[in-house]
Tab-separated table of C-alpha atoms and ligand atoms in Angstrom:
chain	number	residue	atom	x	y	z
A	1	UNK	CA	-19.235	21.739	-8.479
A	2	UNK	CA	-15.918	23.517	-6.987
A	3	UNK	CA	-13.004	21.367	-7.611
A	4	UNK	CA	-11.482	21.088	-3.829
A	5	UNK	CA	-8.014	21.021	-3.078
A	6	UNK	CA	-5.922	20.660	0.223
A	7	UNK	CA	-2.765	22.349	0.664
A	8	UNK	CA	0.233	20.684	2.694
A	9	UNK	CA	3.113	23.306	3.911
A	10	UNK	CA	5.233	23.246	6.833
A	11	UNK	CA	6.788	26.661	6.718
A	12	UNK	CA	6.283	30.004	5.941
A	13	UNK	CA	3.347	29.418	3.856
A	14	UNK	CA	3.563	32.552	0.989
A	15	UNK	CA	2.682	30.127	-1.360
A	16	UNK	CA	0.083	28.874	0.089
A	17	UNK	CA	-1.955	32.118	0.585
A	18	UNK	CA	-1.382	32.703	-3.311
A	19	UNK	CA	-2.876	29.393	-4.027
A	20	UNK	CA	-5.541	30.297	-1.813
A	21	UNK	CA	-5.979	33.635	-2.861
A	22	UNK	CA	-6.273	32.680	-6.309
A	23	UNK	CA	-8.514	30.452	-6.166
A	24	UNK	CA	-11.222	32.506	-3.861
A	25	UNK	CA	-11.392	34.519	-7.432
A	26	UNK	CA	-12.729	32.090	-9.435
A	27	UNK	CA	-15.359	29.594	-10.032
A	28	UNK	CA	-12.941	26.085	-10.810
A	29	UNK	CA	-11.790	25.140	-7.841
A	30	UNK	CA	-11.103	26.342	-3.805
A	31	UNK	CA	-8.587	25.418	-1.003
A	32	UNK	CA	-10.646	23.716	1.688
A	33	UNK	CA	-7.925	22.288	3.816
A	34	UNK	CA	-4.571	23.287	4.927
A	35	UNK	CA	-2.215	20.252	6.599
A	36	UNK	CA	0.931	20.618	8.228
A	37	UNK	CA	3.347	18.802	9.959
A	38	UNK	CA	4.668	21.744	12.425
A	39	UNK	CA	2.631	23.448	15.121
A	40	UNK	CA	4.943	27.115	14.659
A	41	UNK	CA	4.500	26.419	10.768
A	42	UNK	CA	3.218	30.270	10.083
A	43	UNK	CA	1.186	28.638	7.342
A	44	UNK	CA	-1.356	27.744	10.260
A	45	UNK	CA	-1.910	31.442	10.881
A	46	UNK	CA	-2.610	32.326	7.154
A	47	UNK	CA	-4.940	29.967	6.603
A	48	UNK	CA	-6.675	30.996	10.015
A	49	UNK	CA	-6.925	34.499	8.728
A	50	UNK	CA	-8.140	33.387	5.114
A	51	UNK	CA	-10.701	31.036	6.955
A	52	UNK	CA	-9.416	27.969	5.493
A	53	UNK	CA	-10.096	25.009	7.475
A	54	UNK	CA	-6.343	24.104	9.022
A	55	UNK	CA	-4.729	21.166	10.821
A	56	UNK	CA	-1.114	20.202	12.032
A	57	UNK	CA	-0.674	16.427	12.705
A	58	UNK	CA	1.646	14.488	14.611
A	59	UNK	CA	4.336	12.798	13.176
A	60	UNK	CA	3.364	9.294	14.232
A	61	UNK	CA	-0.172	10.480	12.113
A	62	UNK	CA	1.805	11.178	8.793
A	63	UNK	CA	3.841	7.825	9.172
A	64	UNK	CA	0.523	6.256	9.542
A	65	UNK	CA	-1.806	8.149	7.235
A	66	UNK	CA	-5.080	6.542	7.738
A	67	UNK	CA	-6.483	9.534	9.640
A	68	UNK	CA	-5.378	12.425	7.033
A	69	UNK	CA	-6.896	10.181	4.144
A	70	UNK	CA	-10.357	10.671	6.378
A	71	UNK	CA	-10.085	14.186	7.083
A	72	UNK	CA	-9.456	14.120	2.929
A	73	UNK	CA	-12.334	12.010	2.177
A	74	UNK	CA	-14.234	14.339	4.780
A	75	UNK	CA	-13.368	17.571	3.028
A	76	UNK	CA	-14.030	15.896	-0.847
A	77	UNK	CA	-10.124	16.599	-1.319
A	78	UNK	CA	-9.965	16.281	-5.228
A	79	UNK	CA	-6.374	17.348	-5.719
A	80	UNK	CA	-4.006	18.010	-3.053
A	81	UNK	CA	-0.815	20.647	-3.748
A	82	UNK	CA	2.567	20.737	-1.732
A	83	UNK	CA	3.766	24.196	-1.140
A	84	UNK	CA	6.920	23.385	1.009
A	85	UNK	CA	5.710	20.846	2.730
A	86	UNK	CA	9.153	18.848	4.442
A	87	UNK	CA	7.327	15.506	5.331
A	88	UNK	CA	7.132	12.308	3.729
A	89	UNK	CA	3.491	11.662	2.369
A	90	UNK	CA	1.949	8.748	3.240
A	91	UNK	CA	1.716	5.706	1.104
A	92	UNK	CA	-1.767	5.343	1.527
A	93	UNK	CA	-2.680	8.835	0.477
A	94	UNK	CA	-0.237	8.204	-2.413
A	95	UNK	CA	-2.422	5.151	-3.646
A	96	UNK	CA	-5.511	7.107	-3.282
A	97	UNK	CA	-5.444	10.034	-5.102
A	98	UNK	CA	-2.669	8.894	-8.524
A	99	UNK	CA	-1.663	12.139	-10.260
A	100	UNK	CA	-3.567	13.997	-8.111
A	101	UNK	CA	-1.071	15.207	-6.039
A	102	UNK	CA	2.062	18.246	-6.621
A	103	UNK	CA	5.181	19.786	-5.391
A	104	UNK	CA	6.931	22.619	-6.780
A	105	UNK	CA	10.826	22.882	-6.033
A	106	UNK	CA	12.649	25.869	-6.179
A	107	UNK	CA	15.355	25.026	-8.330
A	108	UNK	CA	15.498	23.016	-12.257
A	109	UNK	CA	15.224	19.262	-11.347
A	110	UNK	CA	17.056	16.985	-11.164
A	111	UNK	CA	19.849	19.583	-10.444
A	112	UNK	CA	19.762	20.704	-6.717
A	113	UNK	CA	16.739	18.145	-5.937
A	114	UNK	CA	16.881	15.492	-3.165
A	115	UNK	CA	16.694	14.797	0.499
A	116	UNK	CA	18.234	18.332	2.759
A	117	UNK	CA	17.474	20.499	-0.289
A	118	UNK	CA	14.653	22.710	0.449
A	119	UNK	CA	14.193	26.332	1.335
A	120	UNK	CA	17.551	28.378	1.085
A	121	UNK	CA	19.673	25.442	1.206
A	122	UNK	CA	18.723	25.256	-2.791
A	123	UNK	CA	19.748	28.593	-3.309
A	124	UNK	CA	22.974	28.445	-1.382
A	125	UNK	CA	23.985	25.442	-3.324
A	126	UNK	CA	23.122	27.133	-6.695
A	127	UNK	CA	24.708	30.207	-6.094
A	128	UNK	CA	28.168	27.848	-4.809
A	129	UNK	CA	27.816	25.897	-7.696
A	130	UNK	CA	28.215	29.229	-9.836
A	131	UNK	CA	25.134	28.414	-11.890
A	132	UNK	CA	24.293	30.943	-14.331
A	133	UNK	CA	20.181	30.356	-14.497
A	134	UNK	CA	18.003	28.614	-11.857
A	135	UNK	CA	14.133	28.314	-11.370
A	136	UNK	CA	11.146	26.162	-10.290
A	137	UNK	CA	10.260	22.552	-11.075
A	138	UNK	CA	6.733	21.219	-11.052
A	139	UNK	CA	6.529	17.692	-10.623
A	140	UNK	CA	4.038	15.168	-9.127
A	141	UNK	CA	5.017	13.758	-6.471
A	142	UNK	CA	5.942	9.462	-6.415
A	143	UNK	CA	8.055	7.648	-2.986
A	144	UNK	CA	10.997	9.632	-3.834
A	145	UNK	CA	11.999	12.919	-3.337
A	146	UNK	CA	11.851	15.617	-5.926
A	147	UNK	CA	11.873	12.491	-8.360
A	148	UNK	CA	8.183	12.440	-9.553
A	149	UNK	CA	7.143	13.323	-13.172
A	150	UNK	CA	8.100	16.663	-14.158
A	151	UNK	CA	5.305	18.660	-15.286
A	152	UNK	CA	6.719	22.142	-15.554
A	153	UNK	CA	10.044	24.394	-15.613
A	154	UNK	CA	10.719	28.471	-15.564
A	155	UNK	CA	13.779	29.319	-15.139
A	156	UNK	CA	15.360	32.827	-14.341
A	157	UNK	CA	19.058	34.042	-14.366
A	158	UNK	CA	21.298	34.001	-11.672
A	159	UNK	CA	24.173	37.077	-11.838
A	160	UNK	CA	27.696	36.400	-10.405
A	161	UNK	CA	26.802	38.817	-7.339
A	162	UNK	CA	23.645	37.302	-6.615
A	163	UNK	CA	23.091	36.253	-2.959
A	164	UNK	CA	20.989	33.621	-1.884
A	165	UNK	CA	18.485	35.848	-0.852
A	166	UNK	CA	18.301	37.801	-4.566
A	167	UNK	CA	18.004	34.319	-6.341
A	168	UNK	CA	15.336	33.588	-3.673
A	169	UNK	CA	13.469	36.641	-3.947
A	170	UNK	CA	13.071	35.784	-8.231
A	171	UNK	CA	12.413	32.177	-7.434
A	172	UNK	CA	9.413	33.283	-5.407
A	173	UNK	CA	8.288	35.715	-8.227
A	174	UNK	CA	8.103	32.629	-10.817
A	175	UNK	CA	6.485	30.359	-8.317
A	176	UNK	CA	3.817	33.243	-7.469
A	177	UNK	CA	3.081	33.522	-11.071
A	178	UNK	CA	2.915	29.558	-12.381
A	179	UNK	CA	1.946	27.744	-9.504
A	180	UNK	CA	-1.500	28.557	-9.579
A	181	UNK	CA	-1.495	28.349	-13.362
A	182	UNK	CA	-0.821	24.720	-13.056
A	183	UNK	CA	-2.837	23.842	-10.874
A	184	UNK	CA	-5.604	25.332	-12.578
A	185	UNK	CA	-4.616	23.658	-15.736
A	186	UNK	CA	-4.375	20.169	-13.936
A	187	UNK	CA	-7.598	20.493	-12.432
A	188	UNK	CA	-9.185	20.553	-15.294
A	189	UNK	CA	-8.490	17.497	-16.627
A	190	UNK	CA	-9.382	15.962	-12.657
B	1	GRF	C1	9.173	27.455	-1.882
B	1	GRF	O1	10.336	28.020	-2.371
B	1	GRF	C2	8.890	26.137	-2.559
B	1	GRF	O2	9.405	26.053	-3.830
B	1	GRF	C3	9.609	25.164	-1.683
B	1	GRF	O3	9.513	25.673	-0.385
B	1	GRF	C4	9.334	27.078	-0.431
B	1	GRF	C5	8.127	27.399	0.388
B	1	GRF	O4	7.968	28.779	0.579
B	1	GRF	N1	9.104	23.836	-1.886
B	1	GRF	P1	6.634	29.313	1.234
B	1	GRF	O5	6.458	28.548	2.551
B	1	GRF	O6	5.526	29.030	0.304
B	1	GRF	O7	6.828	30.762	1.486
């Protein structure tokens, strides 16, 4: 039996489609749900065209919870994966699936981690900061932001002339490449 795994993004959603993409290949595991939080989240609109069962919920139904822990029981949600997902996940759906559920974070926890850092706002901040490397952090995910278990770090260098956008751009490269890696790795011991 397929592992199954839900996705939960709120943005663009590149990550996402790799995930999903990657998985349609093989025989381990597939994405059967995508959740968001944002009804213009573009994530909506790749999972529509990779005919992957989607759903955006209100906020009052992530602060509660008890209705996206049925849709997960309904879909046999094994493992669930954040791919810039910006909400809080519930406490209940926490307790039910222990080490079961991801983030990756675009920079090397604990630096550049924490509550307003997410999307370029990491890079900005690294590239201020004058850091000479950067990378991605994956961790599972606990109450706290970004403060969960790490399970594994790339980095990649960061040049004095680097923009934002160039440190994004290799960022995106490393979390094309592990992300899916992970998870794959992870799954098998679900
Ligand atoms: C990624 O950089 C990820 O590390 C972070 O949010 C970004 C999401 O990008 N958590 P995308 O929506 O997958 O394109």
């Amino acid at each position: 039996m397929k592992k199954s795994i839900a996705v939960f993004a709120s943005g663009n959603g590149s990550n996402a489609e790799n995930i999903i993409r990657h998985f349609k290949k093989g025989d381990l595991a597939q994405v059967n749900l995508v959740l968001s939080n944002s009804q213009s989240a573009f994530v909506l609109t790749r999972a529509q065209a990779l005919q992957v069962p989607y759903s955006c919920l209100s906020k009052s139904e992530w602060e509660d919870g008890t209705h996206i822990l049925s849709m997960l029981r309904d879909y046999d949600i094994d493992f669930i994966v954040l791919a810039g997902f910006l909400a809080r996940v519930p406490d209940c759906i926490l307790n039910a699936y222990p080490n079961k559920i991801i983030n990756i974070h675009p920079s090397l926890l604990p630096k550049f981690g924490g509550k307003g850092m997410y999307g370029d706002h990491v890079h900005q901040a690294v590239v201020a900061a004058g850091e000479k490397e950067t990378g991605i952090t994956i961790h599972y995910i606990n109450e706290r932001f970004d403060e969960g278990t790490v399970i594994f770090q790339a980095t990649c260098p960061v040049a004095p002339e680097d923009t934002s956008e160039d440190v994004a751009k290799r960022v995106h490269v490393l979390e094309y490449k592990y992300y899916p890696e992970i998870i794959e790795e992870l799954l098998l011991k679900v």
